[in-house]
Amino acid sequence: MEGRTDMGNAHLTRRTLLIGTTAVALGATTGTATGMTAGTARTTAATAEVPSLWREFTRTPLTHPQIPYIGRAGHRGGARRLPRPRVVADVRDFGAVADGTTDSAPAINRAIAAAGRAGGGTVTIPPGTFRIDDVIRIGHSNVVLRGAGSGRTTLFATKNLTELIGVYGSRYGGDKSSWSWAGGLIWLAPTARWDSLVAAIRAKAWPFEGWTGNRRDEWRSLTRVEPARQGEGTVTVTDPSALRPGALVLLRLADDAAHTLLEHMCGGGPGPEAYTWDDKTKLTSYVPYEWPVRITRVHGRRVTLERPLPLDVRPEWDPQLTTHVQELTGSGVEGLTLEATEQPQQPHLLDKGHNGVVFQCAYDCWADDVTVRHVDNGFGLVAASACTLRRTRVAGRGSHHPYFCREGSHDNLIEEFTIEARTTPAPSGTQLHGINVEGLSSHNVWSRGDMRMGTFDSHRGLPFANVRTDITVHNDGRHGGDASAGPLFGARFTHWNVRVTNGRAGMIRLDGLAPCSATVGLNEVREFDQIDVPDFTGDLHSRLELYGTTDVVRPRNLYDAQRELLR
């Protein structure tokens, strides 16, 4: 890793140069396709085009002003093969019964707990329908819950999180239900963290949900970090004595009185400098920015990280490497469907918590071949990083957030995902978002998606440097977010090869909306029924290329291409 991420932008590998040369050659043989409608596929070599933005990116992949480097997003840096730990338990041996009527949650949780005590392993669930009347909790590292396939194993959930845990109000006040954006009926979180969250909810002491505890005070400094630049993979620290290879640490960046950290997240310049930050109290409560990352090498005071820095490191932001609550790592859920009882969707922000699968304070965890049906909120990443969600599906009566990514979640990969069209009409007063990102979350990727409803929901809270690529979307959702949560977009959002089937521009065409962004390979869209407006004045320094085309941009998938670029 040190040789790849601490090289700056000048020392590209032979493989990089070869790919760049191939891209240029391909681009030279093609023409421009314009005026194409959504759903019209142009995929032959005669119409494929390599945009100038890609050529630029290959020259400066770690510091490009509009396109973030996300080539190491996901479990173990985007590893294609997920772990297959040995089978240590079968839920039937603990009393689970696939009759659809016996409450099997206690048996499943006993099997998971036994695997945790054994140091990890796989807990299997055979084909059939297993009723669950409680939350299924994975709280120990290296534990995998594996069904026989999403079409063969079903967990039928009869209760919601309000019934099981209690009313969960918002720490920002009002009558909102935090189950509208938190918690799952399958909940992957370290046991101690889960216990503390549940205790706080039942005490009505509405908690922070992230890496440093309910009051954000469960951390200590390991060392200060000297100035560094975005994209560097090695940092210099004041005192390396508490650091070791393989350890997970937080890079912690506070803001200063002039909010220069928030401005930097937006790309800097006159627009962010003129923006009013002080009254955005929800946004400022998200700061400090906390980025979990593993250490790969310690050599004197030089510390190599497994991913390049997402931002500059400046003295005025009091940069530190710190501790955090114990993480959940190496755990996953596979091969099953979680089906909730079909209840009408609740009014906006009053969800009761018929929620799907949530990862919280999790690192290097995953879901594979998992479907959720009839849920309020589908798959959640809450203070979760470096996780992979692969072959996941949201189905049934319609969801508030089919996918949510919040509370400082970074470097996650959601690929081969599907949001099905709702099976019943949306009740009055409900809301649909889609693939959500908020709360300073950065460097997350949504790749190869089929969205039959919803939108690209940047939900305020200044998410930045996120990528949506190779996605077909029926764009009928709306973004959310309180005004006090600040901008919809930070810098370096990229939408690459997106096919909008109903021609609606909102939240997908980014030029004129998001600062320092890139929209590449988008079919013709128009503005209607929209609420998105730019947050910053002046030149946004955003780019639009291969607009009015469908599937002609090469590389077709930005994440896959970036993975190959710096391997």
Coordinates of C-alpha atoms in Angstrom, one line a residue:
M1 CA 0.0 0.0 0.0
E2 CA 2.8 2.4 0.8
G3 CA 4.1 2.2 -2.7
R4 CA 0.7 2.9 -4.2
T5 CA -0.7 5.7 -2.1
D6 CA 2.3 7.7 -1.1
M7 CA 3.5 8.2 -4.6
G8 CA 1.8 11.5 -5.3
N9 CA 0.4 11.9 -8.8
A10 CA 3.6 11.6 -10.9
H11 CA 4.6 8.0 -10.4
L12 CA 1.9 6.0 -12.1
T13 CA 2.5 2.3 -12.6
R14 CA 3.1 0.6 -15.9
R15 CA -0.4 -0.9 -15.7
T16 CA -1.8 2.6 -15.2
L17 CA 0.0 4.0 -18.3
L18 CA -1.2 1.0 -20.3
I19 CA -4.8 1.5 -19.4
G20 CA -4.5 5.2 -20.1
T21 CA -3.0 4.5 -23.5
T22 CA -5.8 2.0 -24.3
A23 CA -8.4 4.5 -23.3
V24 CA -7.0 7.2 -25.6
A25 CA -6.8 4.7 -28.4
L26 CA -10.5 3.7 -27.9
G27 CA -11.5 7.3 -27.7
A28 CA -9.8 8.1 -31.0
T29 CA -11.9 5.6 -32.9
T30 CA -15.3 6.8 -31.7
G31 CA -17.7 9.6 -32.5
T32 CA -20.1 11.5 -30.3
A33 CA -23.6 10.2 -29.6
T34 CA -26.2 12.8 -28.7
G35 CA -30.0 13.2 -28.3
M36 CA -30.5 9.6 -27.1
T37 CA -33.4 8.8 -24.9
A38 CA -33.4 6.8 -21.6
G39 CA -33.4 3.1 -22.2
T40 CA -31.7 3.4 -25.6
A41 CA -28.6 1.3 -25.2
R42 CA -25.6 2.3 -27.4
T43 CA -22.9 -0.2 -26.4
T44 CA -21.0 -1.1 -29.5
A45 CA -17.3 -0.2 -30.0
A46 CA -18.3 2.2 -32.8
T47 CA -20.2 4.5 -30.3
A48 CA -18.1 4.0 -27.1
E49 CA -16.3 7.2 -26.0
V50 CA -13.6 8.0 -23.5
P51 CA -14.3 11.4 -21.9
S52 CA -11.5 13.9 -21.3
L53 CA -12.3 13.7 -17.6
W54 CA -11.2 10.1 -17.5
R55 CA -7.9 10.9 -19.2
E56 CA -7.4 13.7 -16.7
F57 CA -8.2 11.4 -13.8
T58 CA -5.6 8.8 -14.9
R59 CA -2.9 11.6 -14.6
T60 CA -4.0 12.7 -11.1
P61 CA -6.1 9.9 -9.6
L62 CA -5.6 10.8 -6.0
T63 CA -6.2 14.6 -6.2
H64 CA -8.5 15.2 -9.2
P65 CA -10.7 18.2 -8.4
Q66 CA -14.0 16.7 -9.5
I67 CA -13.6 12.9 -9.3
P68 CA -12.7 11.2 -6.0
Y69 CA -10.5 8.2 -5.7
I70 CA -12.8 5.4 -4.6
G71 CA -11.0 2.4 -6.0
R72 CA -10.4 0.8 -2.6
A73 CA -14.0 1.2 -1.3
G74 CA -15.6 -1.8 0.3
H75 CA -14.6 -4.8 2.4
R76 CA -10.8 -5.3 2.5
G77 CA -10.2 -2.7 -0.1
G78 CA -12.8 -4.0 -2.4
A79 CA -11.8 -7.7 -2.4
R80 CA -13.9 -9.6 -4.9
R81 CA -14.0 -12.7 -2.7
L82 CA -15.7 -12.5 0.7
P83 CA -14.4 -14.7 3.5
R84 CA -15.9 -18.2 4.0
P85 CA -15.3 -19.0 7.7
R86 CA -15.9 -22.5 8.8
V87 CA -19.4 -23.6 9.9
V88 CA -19.6 -23.7 13.7
A89 CA -23.3 -23.8 14.3
D90 CA -26.7 -24.7 12.8
V91 CA -29.6 -22.7 14.2
R92 CA -31.7 -25.9 14.4
D93 CA -29.3 -27.3 17.0
F94 CA -30.3 -24.4 19.2
G95 CA -34.1 -24.8 18.8
A96 CA -35.0 -22.9 15.6
V97 CA -37.9 -24.4 13.6
A98 CA -38.8 -23.6 10.0
D99 CA -42.5 -23.8 10.5
G100 CA -43.3 -20.1 10.1
T101 CA -45.1 -20.0 13.5
T102 CA -42.5 -20.8 16.2
D103 CA -40.4 -17.8 17.4
S104 CA -36.9 -18.8 16.3
A105 CA -35.2 -15.5 17.3
P106 CA -33.9 -16.7 20.7
A107 CA -32.5 -19.8 19.0
I108 CA -30.8 -17.9 16.2
N109 CA -29.3 -15.4 18.7
R110 CA -28.1 -18.2 20.9
A111 CA -26.3 -19.8 17.9
I112 CA -24.8 -16.4 17.0
A113 CA -23.6 -15.9 20.5
A114 CA -22.1 -19.3 20.6
A115 CA -20.1 -18.6 17.4
G116 CA -18.9 -15.4 19.0
R117 CA -17.7 -17.2 22.1
A118 CA -15.9 -19.7 19.9
G119 CA -13.9 -16.8 18.3
G120 CA -16.0 -16.6 15.1
G121 CA -17.4 -18.8 12.4
T122 CA -20.4 -19.3 10.2
V123 CA -23.9 -19.9 11.6
T124 CA -26.2 -21.6 9.1
I125 CA -29.9 -21.3 8.6
P126 CA -31.4 -24.0 6.3
P127 CA -34.2 -23.4 3.7
G128 CA -37.6 -22.5 5.1
T129 CA -39.4 -19.7 6.9
F130 CA -38.4 -18.9 10.4
R131 CA -40.5 -16.6 12.4
I132 CA -38.6 -14.0 14.5
D133 CA -40.2 -11.9 17.3
D134 CA -37.0 -10.1 18.2
V135 CA -33.9 -8.4 16.8
I136 CA -31.3 -10.7 15.3
R137 CA -28.0 -9.4 16.6
I138 CA -24.5 -10.0 15.4
G139 CA -22.2 -8.4 18.0
H140 CA -19.0 -10.4 17.8
S141 CA -16.3 -10.1 15.1
N142 CA -15.8 -12.8 12.5
V143 CA -19.3 -14.2 12.8
V144 CA -21.3 -14.8 9.6
L145 CA -25.0 -15.6 9.5
R146 CA -25.7 -17.6 6.3
G147 CA -29.0 -18.8 4.9
A148 CA -29.4 -21.2 2.0
G149 CA -30.1 -18.3 -0.4
S150 CA -32.4 -15.3 -0.5
G151 CA -34.9 -17.3 -2.4
R152 CA -34.8 -20.2 0.0
T153 CA -34.3 -19.0 3.6
T154 CA -36.7 -16.4 5.0
L155 CA -36.8 -14.7 8.4
F156 CA -40.3 -13.5 9.0
A157 CA -40.3 -10.5 11.4
T158 CA -43.5 -10.0 13.4
K159 CA -42.6 -6.9 15.4
N160 CA -41.0 -3.5 14.9
L161 CA -38.2 -1.7 16.8
T162 CA -40.6 0.5 18.7
E163 CA -42.3 -2.6 20.1
L164 CA -39.0 -4.4 20.8
I165 CA -36.8 -1.5 22.2
G166 CA -39.1 1.5 22.7
V167 CA -39.8 4.9 21.2
Y168 CA -36.7 6.5 19.8
G169 CA -36.9 10.3 19.7
S170 CA -34.5 12.6 17.8
R171 CA -31.6 14.2 19.6
Y172 CA -32.4 17.3 17.6
G173 CA -35.9 17.6 19.2
G174 CA -39.4 17.5 17.7
D175 CA -41.7 14.5 17.4
K176 CA -39.6 12.6 14.9
S177 CA -38.9 8.9 15.3
S178 CA -35.2 8.0 14.9
W179 CA -36.3 4.6 13.7
S180 CA -36.8 6.5 10.5
W181 CA -33.1 6.4 9.9
A182 CA -31.6 4.0 12.5
G183 CA -31.6 0.4 13.6
G184 CA -32.4 -2.9 12.0
L185 CA -34.2 -6.1 12.7
I186 CA -30.9 -7.7 11.7
W187 CA -28.4 -5.4 13.5
L188 CA -24.7 -5.8 13.1
A189 CA -22.9 -3.8 15.9
P190 CA -20.4 -4.5 18.6
T191 CA -22.2 -5.9 21.6
A192 CA -21.1 -3.2 24.0
R193 CA -22.1 -0.5 21.5
W194 CA -25.5 -2.0 21.0
D195 CA -26.1 -2.4 24.7
S196 CA -25.2 1.3 25.3
L197 CA -27.5 2.5 22.5
V198 CA -30.5 0.5 23.7
A199 CA -29.9 1.6 27.3
A200 CA -29.9 5.2 26.2
I201 CA -33.0 4.9 24.1
R202 CA -34.9 3.3 26.9
A203 CA -33.8 6.1 29.2
K204 CA -34.9 8.6 26.6
A205 CA -31.3 10.0 26.6
W206 CA -31.2 10.2 22.8
P207 CA -27.6 9.2 21.8
F208 CA -25.1 10.0 19.2
E209 CA -24.7 6.9 17.2
G210 CA -21.1 7.0 16.0
W211 CA -17.6 5.7 16.8
T212 CA -17.0 7.7 20.0
G213 CA -20.0 6.8 22.1
N214 CA -23.4 8.2 23.0
R215 CA -21.9 11.5 24.2
R216 CA -19.0 11.4 21.7
D217 CA -16.6 11.2 24.7
E218 CA -15.3 7.6 24.5
W219 CA -12.0 8.3 22.8
R220 CA -8.5 9.3 23.7
S221 CA -5.7 10.8 21.6
L222 CA -3.0 8.4 20.4
T223 CA -0.8 11.1 18.6
R224 CA -1.0 14.3 16.7
V225 CA -0.6 14.2 13.0
E226 CA 1.7 16.6 11.0
P227 CA 0.4 18.5 7.9
A228 CA -0.4 16.3 4.9
R229 CA -2.2 16.5 1.6
Q230 CA -5.3 14.8 0.3
G231 CA -4.3 11.6 -1.5
E232 CA -1.2 10.9 0.5
G233 CA -1.0 7.4 2.0
T234 CA 1.6 8.0 4.6
V235 CA 1.5 10.5 7.4
T236 CA 4.1 11.7 10.0
V237 CA 3.0 11.6 13.6
T238 CA 4.4 13.2 16.7
D239 CA 4.6 10.0 18.8
P240 CA 4.1 6.5 17.2
S241 CA 4.5 4.5 20.4
A242 CA 0.8 3.6 20.7
L243 CA 0.4 2.6 17.0
R244 CA 0.8 -0.8 15.5
P245 CA 0.2 -2.4 12.0
G246 CA -3.3 -3.8 11.7
A247 CA -4.8 -1.5 14.3
L248 CA -7.9 0.5 13.4
V249 CA -7.7 4.2 14.4
L250 CA -9.7 7.3 13.8
L251 CA -8.3 10.3 12.0
R252 CA -10.0 13.1 13.8
L253 CA -10.3 16.6 12.2
A254 CA -12.0 19.4 14.2
D255 CA -13.1 22.7 12.5
D256 CA -11.9 26.2 13.3
A257 CA -14.0 29.3 14.0
A258 CA -13.9 30.3 10.3
H259 CA -15.2 26.8 9.3
T260 CA -12.3 26.3 6.9
L261 CA -12.7 22.5 7.3
L262 CA -16.3 22.6 6.0
E263 CA -15.2 24.9 3.2
H264 CA -12.4 22.5 2.3
M265 CA -15.0 19.7 2.1
C266 CA -16.9 21.8 -0.4
G267 CA -13.8 22.4 -2.6
G268 CA -13.0 25.9 -1.2
G269 CA -13.3 29.1 -3.1
P270 CA -15.7 32.1 -3.1
G271 CA -18.9 30.1 -2.9
P272 CA -18.2 28.1 0.3
E273 CA -16.4 31.1 1.8
A274 CA -19.6 33.2 1.4
Y275 CA -21.9 30.5 2.7
T276 CA -23.4 31.0 6.2
W277 CA -22.2 28.2 8.4
D278 CA -22.8 29.3 11.9
D279 CA -26.6 28.7 12.0
K280 CA -26.3 25.2 10.5
T281 CA -26.3 23.7 14.0
K282 CA -27.2 20.2 12.9
L283 CA -24.3 20.1 10.5
T284 CA -21.8 21.5 13.0
S285 CA -22.9 18.8 15.5
Y286 CA -21.4 16.3 13.1
V287 CA -17.9 17.8 13.4
P288 CA -15.3 16.6 14.1
Y289 CA -14.9 14.6 11.0
E290 CA -13.9 11.0 12.0
W291 CA -12.4 8.7 9.4
P292 CA -11.7 5.1 10.5
V293 CA -8.6 3.5 8.8
R294 CA -6.3 0.6 9.4
I295 CA -2.5 1.2 9.9
T296 CA -0.5 -1.0 7.5
R297 CA 3.0 0.1 8.6
V298 CA 4.8 2.1 11.2
H299 CA 8.4 3.1 10.4
G300 CA 9.8 5.6 12.8
R301 CA 7.3 8.5 12.9
R302 CA 6.0 7.6 9.4
V303 CA 2.7 5.7 9.4
T304 CA 1.2 4.1 6.3
L305 CA -2.6 3.9 6.0
E306 CA -4.5 1.4 4.0
R307 CA -6.4 4.1 2.1
P308 CA -5.2 7.5 0.9
L309 CA -6.2 10.6 2.9
P310 CA -9.7 11.8 2.0
L311 CA -8.9 15.4 2.9
D312 CA -5.9 17.7 3.6
V313 CA -4.6 17.5 7.2
R314 CA -3.9 21.0 8.5
P315 CA -2.7 22.2 11.9
E316 CA -5.7 24.5 12.4
W317 CA -8.0 21.4 12.5
D318 CA -6.2 19.8 15.5
P319 CA -5.5 16.6 13.5
Q320 CA -5.1 13.5 15.7
L321 CA -5.2 9.7 15.5
T322 CA -7.5 8.5 18.2
T323 CA -9.1 5.5 19.8
H324 CA -12.8 4.7 19.4
V325 CA -15.4 2.2 20.7
Q326 CA -14.5 -1.4 19.9
E327 CA -15.3 -2.1 16.2
L328 CA -17.2 -5.1 14.7
T329 CA -15.0 -6.5 11.9
G330 CA -15.1 -9.6 9.7
S331 CA -18.8 -10.3 10.2
G332 CA -21.5 -10.7 7.6
V333 CA -25.0 -11.8 6.7
E334 CA -25.7 -13.8 3.6
G335 CA -28.2 -15.8 1.6
L336 CA -31.5 -14.9 3.2
T337 CA -34.7 -12.8 3.0
L338 CA -35.9 -10.7 5.9
E339 CA -39.6 -10.1 5.5
A340 CA -41.5 -7.8 7.8
T341 CA -45.3 -8.1 8.4
E342 CA -46.9 -6.0 5.7
Q343 CA -48.1 -2.8 7.5
P344 CA -49.0 0.5 5.8
Q345 CA -46.0 2.9 5.5
Q346 CA -46.1 5.5 8.3
P347 CA -46.2 9.3 7.7
H348 CA -42.8 10.8 7.0
L349 CA -40.3 10.6 9.9
L350 CA -42.7 8.6 12.1
D351 CA -41.5 5.2 11.2
K352 CA -42.0 2.5 13.8
G353 CA -38.9 0.5 12.8
H354 CA -39.9 -2.3 10.5
N355 CA -36.3 -2.0 9.3
G356 CA -34.0 -4.3 7.5
V357 CA -30.2 -4.9 7.9
V358 CA -28.0 -2.3 9.6
F359 CA -24.3 -2.1 10.1
Q360 CA -23.1 0.2 13.0
C361 CA -19.6 0.8 14.2
A362 CA -18.7 -1.9 11.7
Y363 CA -15.5 -2.1 9.6
D364 CA -14.7 -4.7 6.9
C365 CA -18.2 -6.3 7.2
W366 CA -20.6 -7.3 4.5
A367 CA -24.0 -8.5 3.2
D368 CA -24.3 -10.7 0.2
D369 CA -27.5 -12.1 -1.5
V370 CA -29.9 -10.5 1.0
T371 CA -33.4 -9.3 0.3
V372 CA -35.6 -7.2 2.6
R373 CA -39.3 -6.9 2.0
H374 CA -42.1 -4.7 3.4
V375 CA -39.6 -2.6 5.4
D376 CA -39.7 1.0 6.5
N377 CA -36.0 1.3 5.8
G378 CA -33.9 -1.3 4.0
F379 CA -30.1 -1.4 4.4
G380 CA -28.3 1.0 6.7
L381 CA -24.7 2.1 7.2
V382 CA -24.5 4.1 10.4
A383 CA -20.9 5.0 11.4
A384 CA -19.9 2.1 9.3
S385 CA -16.9 2.0 7.0
A386 CA -15.2 -0.3 4.5
C387 CA -18.2 -2.5 4.2
T388 CA -19.6 -4.2 1.1
L389 CA -23.3 -4.8 0.3
R390 CA -23.5 -7.0 -2.7
R391 CA -26.5 -8.5 -4.5
T392 CA -29.0 -6.8 -2.1
R393 CA -32.6 -6.1 -2.9
V394 CA -35.4 -4.0 -1.4
A395 CA -38.9 -5.2 -2.3
G396 CA -42.5 -5.0 -1.2
R397 CA -44.9 -2.3 -0.2
G398 CA -42.4 0.6 -0.4
S399 CA -39.8 2.1 1.9
H400 CA -38.8 5.5 3.3
H401 CA -35.0 4.9 2.9
P402 CA -34.3 1.8 0.8
Y403 CA -30.6 2.5 1.5
F404 CA -29.2 4.9 4.1
C405 CA -25.6 5.9 4.7
R406 CA -25.1 8.4 7.5
E407 CA -23.3 9.4 10.7
G408 CA -19.9 9.5 9.2
S409 CA -19.9 6.4 7.1
H410 CA -17.0 6.1 4.7
D411 CA -15.4 3.9 2.0
N412 CA -18.4 1.6 1.6
L413 CA -19.4 -0.3 -1.6
I414 CA -23.0 -1.0 -2.5
E415 CA -23.0 -3.0 -5.8
E416 CA -25.4 -5.1 -7.8
F417 CA -28.3 -3.7 -5.9
T418 CA -32.0 -3.5 -6.7
I419 CA -34.9 -1.3 -5.5
E420 CA -38.1 -2.9 -6.8
A421 CA -41.2 -0.9 -7.6
R422 CA -43.6 -0.8 -4.7
T423 CA -46.4 -3.3 -4.7
T424 CA -48.9 -1.0 -3.1
P425 CA -49.6 2.7 -3.7
A426 CA -47.8 5.1 -1.3
P427 CA -50.1 6.3 1.5
S428 CA -50.6 10.1 1.8
G429 CA -48.0 11.9 3.8
T430 CA -45.2 9.4 3.3
Q431 CA -41.8 10.0 1.6
L432 CA -39.5 8.1 -0.7
H433 CA -35.8 8.9 -0.9
G434 CA -33.7 6.1 -2.5
I435 CA -30.0 5.7 -2.1
N436 CA -29.2 8.1 0.7
V437 CA -26.0 9.6 1.9
E438 CA -25.6 12.3 4.6
G439 CA -23.8 13.4 7.8
L440 CA -20.2 14.0 6.4
S441 CA -20.2 10.6 4.9
S442 CA -17.5 10.3 2.1
H443 CA -16.0 8.0 -0.5
N444 CA -18.9 5.7 -0.7
V445 CA -19.9 4.0 -4.0
W446 CA -23.2 2.7 -5.5
S447 CA -22.4 0.6 -8.5
R448 CA -24.4 -1.5 -11.0
G449 CA -27.9 -0.7 -9.6
D450 CA -31.4 -1.2 -10.8
M451 CA -33.6 1.5 -9.1
R452 CA -37.2 1.1 -10.2
M453 CA -38.2 3.9 -7.8
G454 CA -36.4 6.5 -5.7
T455 CA -33.7 9.1 -6.3
F456 CA -30.0 9.8 -5.6
D457 CA -30.7 11.2 -2.2
S458 CA -27.9 13.5 -0.9
H459 CA -29.6 14.4 2.3
R460 CA -27.8 17.5 3.5
G461 CA -25.3 17.2 6.2
L462 CA -22.5 17.8 3.7
P463 CA -21.7 14.4 2.3
F464 CA -18.7 14.7 -0.1
A465 CA -16.7 12.6 -2.6
N466 CA -19.3 9.9 -3.2
V467 CA -19.9 8.1 -6.5
R468 CA -22.9 6.6 -8.2
T469 CA -22.0 4.6 -11.4
D470 CA -23.6 2.3 -13.9
I471 CA -27.2 2.7 -12.5
T472 CA -30.6 2.6 -14.1
V473 CA -33.1 4.7 -12.2
H474 CA -36.8 5.6 -12.4
N475 CA -36.2 9.0 -10.8
D476 CA -39.4 9.6 -8.7
G477 CA -38.1 10.2 -5.2
R478 CA -37.1 13.4 -3.3
H479 CA -34.1 14.4 -1.3
G480 CA -34.5 15.1 2.4
G481 CA -32.6 16.9 5.1
D482 CA -33.2 19.8 7.5
A483 CA -32.1 23.3 6.6
S484 CA -29.9 23.3 9.7
A485 CA -27.9 20.3 8.3
G486 CA -26.3 22.6 5.7
P487 CA -25.4 21.8 2.0
L488 CA -26.8 18.9 0.0
F489 CA -23.4 18.3 -1.6
G490 CA -19.8 18.8 -0.8
A491 CA -17.1 18.5 -3.5
R492 CA -16.3 15.6 -5.8
F493 CA -19.6 14.0 -6.2
T494 CA -19.6 12.0 -9.4
H495 CA -22.4 10.5 -11.4
W496 CA -21.0 8.2 -14.1
N497 CA -23.0 6.3 -16.7
V498 CA -26.5 6.8 -15.3
R499 CA -29.7 5.9 -17.2
V500 CA -32.8 7.9 -16.1
T501 CA -35.9 6.1 -17.5
N502 CA -38.4 8.9 -16.9
G503 CA -36.2 11.8 -17.9
R504 CA -36.2 13.7 -14.6
A505 CA -33.1 15.6 -13.8
G506 CA -33.5 16.2 -10.0
M507 CA -30.5 15.1 -7.9
I508 CA -28.8 13.3 -10.8
R509 CA -27.6 16.0 -13.2
L510 CA -25.1 17.8 -11.0
D511 CA -23.7 20.6 -13.0
G512 CA -25.2 23.8 -11.7
L513 CA -26.1 22.0 -8.4
A514 CA -23.1 20.4 -6.7
P515 CA -19.7 22.1 -6.3
C516 CA -16.6 20.6 -8.0
S517 CA -18.7 17.7 -9.3
A518 CA -18.8 15.5 -12.4
T519 CA -21.7 14.2 -14.4
V520 CA -20.6 11.9 -17.2
G521 CA -22.6 9.7 -19.5
L522 CA -26.1 10.8 -18.7
N523 CA -29.1 10.6 -21.1
E524 CA -31.1 13.7 -21.8
V525 CA -33.1 14.8 -18.7
R526 CA -35.3 17.8 -17.9
E527 CA -36.3 19.6 -14.8
F528 CA -39.7 18.9 -13.3
D529 CA -41.2 18.3 -9.9
Q530 CA -37.9 19.2 -8.2
I531 CA -36.9 20.8 -4.9
D532 CA -33.1 20.7 -5.4
V533 CA -31.3 24.0 -5.7
P534 CA -27.6 24.9 -5.4
D535 CA -26.3 25.9 -2.0
F536 CA -23.4 28.0 -3.2
T537 CA -23.2 31.1 -5.4
G538 CA -20.9 31.7 -8.3
D539 CA -18.9 29.3 -10.4
L540 CA -19.4 25.7 -9.0
H541 CA -16.4 24.4 -11.1
S542 CA -18.6 21.4 -12.0
R543 CA -18.2 19.3 -15.2
L544 CA -20.7 17.8 -17.6
E545 CA -19.5 15.4 -20.3
L546 CA -21.1 13.0 -22.7
Y547 CA -24.5 14.4 -21.8
G548 CA -27.4 13.1 -24.0
T549 CA -25.9 9.7 -24.4
T550 CA -26.7 6.2 -23.0
D551 CA -24.1 3.6 -22.2
V552 CA -21.5 5.1 -24.5
V553 CA -19.0 6.3 -21.8
R554 CA -15.9 4.2 -21.4
P555 CA -14.9 3.0 -18.9
R556 CA -18.5 2.1 -18.3
N557 CA -18.1 1.6 -14.5
L558 CA -16.0 4.2 -12.7
Y559 CA -15.4 2.0 -9.6
D560 CA -14.2 -1.0 -11.6
A561 CA -11.9 1.2 -13.7
Q562 CA -10.4 2.9 -10.6
R563 CA -9.8 -0.5 -9.0
E564 CA -7.7 -1.5 -12.0
L565 CA -5.9 1.8 -12.2
L566 CA -3.8 1.6 -9.1
R567 CA -3.7 -2.1 -8.3

